[in-house]
Amino acid sequence: MKRHLCAGLLSFCLAVFPFVDAVAQSNRTHLLSSEQTTLAVTTNDGGTAYYQYFGPKIQDSDIGGFLGVQSNYTGHTLPQFGVSSAGEKALAVEMPDGSLSVDLAMESVTRSSDEKGEVLELVFKDRVYPLVVKQYFRNYKGTEVFSTWTEITNAGKKGDMKLLTFASACVPLTRGDNYLTQLHGAWAGEHRISEERLPDGQTVIADKAGLRNAFGSNAGFMISLDGRPSENRGEVFGGNLLWSGNYKTKIVATNHSIELISGINEETSTYVLERGETFRTPEFAMTFSSEGKGGVSRAFHRWARKYGMAHGDRLHDILLNSWEGVYFGIKQETMDQMMGDIASLGGELFVMDDGWFGDKYPRDNDSTSLGDWMVCSRKLPGGIKALTDMAARHGIKFGIWIEPEMANTKSELYEQHPEWVLSQPDRPLTQGRGGTQVVLDLCNPKVQDYVFGITDQLLAEHPEIAYIKWDCNADIMNYGSSYLPRNRQSEIYIRYHQGLHRVLDRIRAKYPDVAIQLCASGGGRTNYGLLPWFDEFWTSDNTDAMQRVFIQWGASHFYPAIAQGSHVSASPNHQTGRRIPLKFRFDVAMTGRLGMEIQPKNMSDEEKEFSRRAIEAYKHIRPVVQFGDQYRLVSPYGGSPLAALMYADEKKEHIAVFAYRMEYMADQSLPKVRLDGVDVNRNYRIKDLTPVRADRPSRLDGKVVSGRILKYAGLNVASSLNRPMSSIALELVAE
Ligand code: DGJ
């Protein structure tokens, strides 16, 4: 990245990147605005383009104020390697003659609009080689989210170009007392928050797993501009790369600037661009808030419900999933019993998980059958038809689990098509889960047809299927495609995902209404690269409600409650062995898309009676939780003995509040639970949603309290959280 030290006055530091060009006369500054925010990009015909500003909304009439003010940093929107080599680059291309140089000049700028909002298109051409790069900036109508991406074309008549670096975004931020908030984790411990002061030098958030890109880290991150960010105060930039595969965000901080480069992780991913071929980078989504981290999260949540996920405007069903209830022990009678039980508890959907398929090799454990998507007739003699009929009889919907991108080497599919799996000639296959799992080669169009066919056959033969759980329990192993030519083997990490997206496009074109859950051994695919085709993600295989408070808290930084699958499971918990009261388990699961994952037959009558009431209560607040704004009130991170969060509808008339006792010591004082999301000019009537005994609600039940007290003095939850693992779920209705 070039740095210019220009003479002139000191820059008036506005918001995220107040960078100005003092000299160029042909500069034009283009504003893209939302209700509260403006992104300003300055272009220079025949030259370059650079970021001018991203922050609180400004007007066209303000643009003149940028000129004549000092800049010490160009903030080029697309720094290129070759003519200049120092610093970070967004684009590096090897030309057909071997030259490693790009030198772009701006040809045109066009502003247009579509159903999603406004788009600014900048067209650049290389001064020597036939390389055309279009760079886009968009605002998403009705939200505070903006995005940017590029399209890179080899417009030459001879020879391939090679893309070596192809970032989606290169964004400058104001250096100050910055903090970086990001997620990290592992299987059963996803989405843990890390928040550190941003050091000088390079910080990298990256993934290289190939498929499950959200375990070790997440593509979402926030950078504060003015000190340690709080939930409701401070200027915070939020970013997220909308990509399902390997990503890399590099943040380069010096004592006077920050530059962040985000895109597909280009490591071992050189991409060949043939004559006439265009490569489109994924969108980098960004938002800015002066209301702290909570403001950034709410912006992403609103955007997600409108643009970033499937069916974000439709209430999601309360379900029972069979996995932790019976694991591989699928049987027709058991399915009937479970459907009957969840229907009687007020649930709306039953999902039959793993274990239902395989003919020659029945799926009795995880070592066989992936790929053989025919019903195991021993377990399900009546086939899927008998199950959908049962669901109809019980008055609920039916859903089914598949893992269509995978095979086991012990399967009929592998016996027939060993060439369809990712593999390396002359090397033995590394096999994953169950000792036999391998990954199908979605670079291959025949495999894409096959994967589409699995879903198509299920849904065409059984139009009653309302929900699919789409699982993925492996990363890319045996890196090698027998379909791709030798010079394109380095494209597997990218072409796999392009192939997967094509399959998902076909499924959604034919089956727009079916609900599909995105699962990857839990939350391994919590990303916006895939959510546009999916209704929700399975947040974690860890269903321990205590740990879920942390896991869901982390995920909520970037992903909305409506998309977080959150299930009540058995006690002791199967992952941690912890015993947790049923009320606590419900109070936690109710903050996302509520479900159960348990054998209801093993529950006592009292537990069933409580579950029935809790499900009924959830239905009252479901629109608030699923469509409302979330406010994180007291964080479980950092040692607080309690955690609390709330949801409010747009008018702040209907509110749901949840608080949990995370640690219990005698005489321990509890922090105030200030309800940030209430209207201070309203009074609210409080209702206890989940009393253990219906006739003994919390002392808060029935009280009418002003918004001012709730926000400034806080809600006193001490009497309700006076036991280890106690919790409370409240509904507040404005009077
Ligand atoms: C991993 C998922 O995360 C679980 O919920 C379950 O579906 C299993 N796979 C089934 O094999």
Coordinates of C-alpha atoms in Angstrom, one line a residue, residues 177-418:
D177 CA -7.0 2.9 20.7
N178 CA -8.4 0.0 18.6
Y179 CA -9.7 -3.3 19.9
L180 CA -10.2 -6.4 17.8
T181 CA -13.2 -8.6 18.6
Q182 CA -13.2 -12.0 16.9
L183 CA -14.4 -15.5 17.4
H184 CA -12.5 -18.7 17.9
G185 CA -13.2 -22.2 19.1
A186 CA -13.4 -25.8 18.2
W187 CA -15.9 -28.6 17.9
A188 CA -18.3 -28.4 20.9
G189 CA -16.8 -25.1 21.9
E190 CA -17.5 -22.8 18.9
H191 CA -17.9 -19.0 18.7
R192 CA -15.9 -18.0 21.8
I193 CA -15.1 -14.3 22.0
S194 CA -11.6 -12.9 22.0
E195 CA -11.2 -9.2 22.5
E196 CA -7.8 -7.7 22.5
R197 CA -6.1 -4.4 21.9
L198 CA -5.0 -4.4 18.3
P199 CA -1.2 -4.6 18.3
D200 CA 1.1 -2.9 15.8
G201 CA 2.0 -5.2 13.0
Q202 CA 0.0 -7.9 11.3
T203 CA -3.0 -9.8 12.8
V204 CA -4.5 -12.5 10.7
I205 CA -7.9 -14.1 11.0
A206 CA -7.9 -17.1 8.6
D207 CA -9.2 -20.5 7.9
K208 CA -7.8 -23.3 5.8
A209 CA -10.1 -26.2 6.6
G210 CA -11.7 -26.2 3.2
L211 CA -15.3 -27.0 4.3
R212 CA -16.0 -26.2 8.0
N213 CA -14.6 -22.7 8.0
A214 CA -16.1 -21.5 11.3
F215 CA -14.6 -23.8 14.0
G216 CA -11.2 -22.3 14.7
S217 CA -12.2 -18.8 13.8
N218 CA -15.0 -16.9 12.1
A219 CA -15.1 -14.6 9.1
G220 CA -16.9 -12.0 11.2
F221 CA -14.9 -9.5 13.3
M222 CA -15.2 -6.0 14.8
I223 CA -12.6 -3.3 15.3
S224 CA -13.3 -0.5 17.7
L225 CA -12.0 3.0 16.8
D226 CA -12.0 4.7 20.2
G227 CA -11.1 2.4 23.0
R228 CA -12.4 -0.9 24.5
P229 CA -15.8 -1.3 22.9
S230 CA -18.9 -1.6 25.0
E231 CA -22.2 -3.1 24.0
N232 CA -23.9 0.3 23.6
R233 CA -21.2 2.9 23.2
G234 CA -18.2 3.6 21.0
E235 CA -17.5 3.6 17.3
V236 CA -17.1 0.1 16.0
F237 CA -16.5 -1.2 12.5
G238 CA -17.9 -4.6 11.7
G239 CA -16.8 -6.8 8.8
N240 CA -17.6 -10.3 7.5
L241 CA -16.5 -12.1 4.3
L242 CA -19.5 -13.7 2.7
W243 CA -17.7 -16.9 1.7
S244 CA -18.2 -20.6 2.5
G245 CA -14.6 -21.7 2.1
N246 CA -11.1 -20.7 3.2
Y247 CA -10.8 -17.0 4.0
K248 CA -8.2 -14.6 5.2
T249 CA -8.5 -11.2 6.8
K250 CA -5.2 -9.5 7.5
I251 CA -5.1 -6.4 9.6
V252 CA -2.0 -4.4 9.3
A253 CA -1.6 -1.8 11.9
T254 CA 1.2 0.8 12.3
N255 CA 1.4 3.7 14.6
H256 CA -0.6 5.9 12.2
S257 CA -2.8 3.6 10.0
I258 CA -4.8 0.4 9.8
E259 CA -5.4 -1.4 6.6
L260 CA -7.5 -4.5 6.5
I261 CA -7.4 -6.9 3.5
S262 CA -10.1 -9.5 3.3
G263 CA -10.8 -12.2 0.8
I264 CA -10.6 -15.9 -0.1
N265 CA -7.5 -17.3 1.4
E266 CA -5.2 -17.4 -1.5
E267 CA -2.7 -19.8 0.1
T268 CA -2.3 -22.9 -2.2
S269 CA -5.2 -21.5 -4.3
T270 CA -3.7 -20.0 -7.4
Y271 CA -6.6 -19.6 -9.9
V272 CA -6.1 -19.9 -13.6
L273 CA -8.0 -17.3 -15.7
E274 CA -8.5 -18.4 -19.2
R275 CA -9.1 -16.1 -22.1
G276 CA -12.4 -14.5 -21.7
E277 CA -12.9 -15.9 -18.2
T278 CA -14.1 -13.7 -15.3
F279 CA -13.5 -14.4 -11.6
R280 CA -15.9 -12.9 -9.1
T281 CA -14.6 -12.5 -5.5
P282 CA -17.1 -12.9 -2.7
E283 CA -18.6 -9.9 -1.1
F284 CA -17.0 -8.3 2.0
A285 CA -19.8 -6.9 4.1
M286 CA -19.1 -4.0 6.4
T287 CA -21.0 -1.8 8.8
F288 CA -20.3 1.1 11.1
S289 CA -22.0 1.9 14.4
S290 CA -21.6 4.6 17.0
E291 CA -23.6 2.4 19.4
G292 CA -20.9 0.0 20.2
K293 CA -20.8 -3.7 19.5
G294 CA -24.5 -4.1 20.0
G295 CA -25.1 -1.6 17.2
V296 CA -22.9 -3.6 14.8
S297 CA -24.5 -6.9 15.7
R298 CA -28.0 -5.5 15.3
A299 CA -27.0 -4.2 11.9
F300 CA -25.8 -7.6 10.8
H301 CA -28.9 -9.3 12.2
R302 CA -31.3 -7.0 10.4
W303 CA -29.3 -7.3 7.2
A304 CA -29.2 -11.1 7.6
R305 CA -32.9 -11.5 8.0
K306 CA -33.5 -9.4 4.9
Y307 CA -30.7 -10.5 2.6
G308 CA -28.2 -12.8 4.2
M309 CA -30.2 -16.0 4.9
A310 CA -33.2 -17.9 3.6
H311 CA -36.7 -17.2 5.1
G312 CA -35.5 -14.5 7.5
D313 CA -39.0 -13.1 7.4
R314 CA -40.8 -16.2 8.3
L315 CA -41.3 -17.7 11.8
H316 CA -39.2 -20.8 12.3
D317 CA -40.8 -23.9 13.6
I318 CA -40.3 -25.5 17.1
L319 CA -38.9 -28.9 16.5
L320 CA -37.8 -32.2 18.0
N321 CA -34.6 -33.6 16.5
S322 CA -34.0 -37.4 17.0
W323 CA -30.2 -37.3 17.3
E324 CA -29.5 -37.1 21.1
G325 CA -32.7 -39.0 21.7
V326 CA -31.9 -42.2 19.8
Y327 CA -28.7 -41.5 17.8
F328 CA -28.5 -44.3 15.1
G329 CA -31.4 -46.2 16.7
I330 CA -33.9 -45.1 14.1
K331 CA -37.0 -47.3 14.0
Q332 CA -40.4 -46.7 12.5
E333 CA -42.3 -47.1 15.9
T334 CA -39.8 -44.9 17.7
M335 CA -40.2 -42.2 15.1
D336 CA -44.0 -42.4 15.6
Q337 CA -43.6 -42.2 19.4
M338 CA -41.3 -39.2 19.1
M339 CA -43.6 -37.4 16.7
G340 CA -46.6 -38.1 18.9
D341 CA -44.7 -36.7 22.0
I342 CA -43.5 -33.5 20.4
A343 CA -46.9 -32.9 18.9
S344 CA -48.4 -33.3 22.4
L345 CA -45.9 -30.8 23.8
G346 CA -46.9 -28.2 21.3
G347 CA -44.0 -28.7 18.8
E348 CA -44.5 -28.2 15.1
L349 CA -41.9 -30.3 13.4
F350 CA -40.1 -33.6 13.8
V351 CA -36.6 -34.1 12.3
M352 CA -35.3 -37.6 11.7
D353 CA -31.5 -37.3 12.0
D354 CA -28.7 -39.7 11.0
G355 CA -29.2 -43.4 10.8
W356 CA -32.2 -43.9 8.5
F357 CA -30.6 -45.0 5.2
G358 CA -28.4 -47.6 3.6
D359 CA -29.6 -50.8 2.0
K360 CA -26.6 -53.0 1.3
Y361 CA -24.8 -51.3 4.2
P362 CA -27.4 -50.1 6.8
R363 CA -26.3 -47.0 8.6
D364 CA -26.0 -48.4 12.2
N365 CA -22.9 -46.3 13.1
D366 CA -20.8 -43.7 11.4
S367 CA -18.5 -46.0 9.4
T368 CA -20.8 -46.9 6.5
S369 CA -23.5 -45.8 4.0
L370 CA -22.9 -42.1 3.3
G371 CA -23.9 -41.9 -0.4
D372 CA -26.6 -44.5 -0.2
W373 CA -29.6 -42.3 0.3
M374 CA -32.2 -45.1 0.2
V375 CA -34.3 -46.0 3.2
C376 CA -33.0 -48.8 5.4
S377 CA -36.0 -51.1 5.0
R378 CA -35.2 -53.0 8.2
K379 CA -35.5 -49.9 10.2
L380 CA -38.2 -48.1 8.2
P381 CA -40.4 -50.8 6.5
G382 CA -43.0 -48.2 5.4
G383 CA -40.4 -45.9 3.9
I384 CA -40.5 -42.2 4.1
K385 CA -44.1 -42.1 3.0
A386 CA -45.1 -43.9 6.3
L387 CA -43.2 -41.2 8.2
T388 CA -44.7 -38.2 6.4
D389 CA -48.2 -39.8 6.9
M390 CA -47.5 -40.2 10.6
A391 CA -46.4 -36.6 10.9
A392 CA -49.6 -35.5 9.2
R393 CA -51.6 -37.7 11.6
H394 CA -49.9 -36.0 14.5
G395 CA -50.5 -32.6 13.0
I396 CA -46.8 -31.7 12.6
K397 CA -44.3 -31.3 9.8
F398 CA -41.6 -33.8 8.9
G399 CA -37.9 -33.2 8.3
I400 CA -34.9 -35.4 7.4
W401 CA -31.1 -35.4 7.8
I402 CA -28.7 -35.8 4.9
E403 CA -24.9 -35.3 4.4
P404 CA -24.9 -35.2 0.7
E405 CA -21.3 -33.9 0.1
M406 CA -19.8 -37.0 1.6
A407 CA -19.4 -40.8 1.1
N408 CA -18.1 -43.6 3.2
T409 CA -15.7 -46.0 1.5
K410 CA -18.0 -48.7 2.7
S411 CA -21.0 -47.6 0.5
E412 CA -22.5 -48.6 -2.8
L413 CA -21.8 -45.1 -4.0
Y414 CA -18.0 -45.5 -3.5
E415 CA -18.0 -49.0 -5.0
Q416 CA -19.6 -47.6 -8.1
H417 CA -17.8 -44.2 -8.3
P418 CA -14.5 -44.2 -6.5

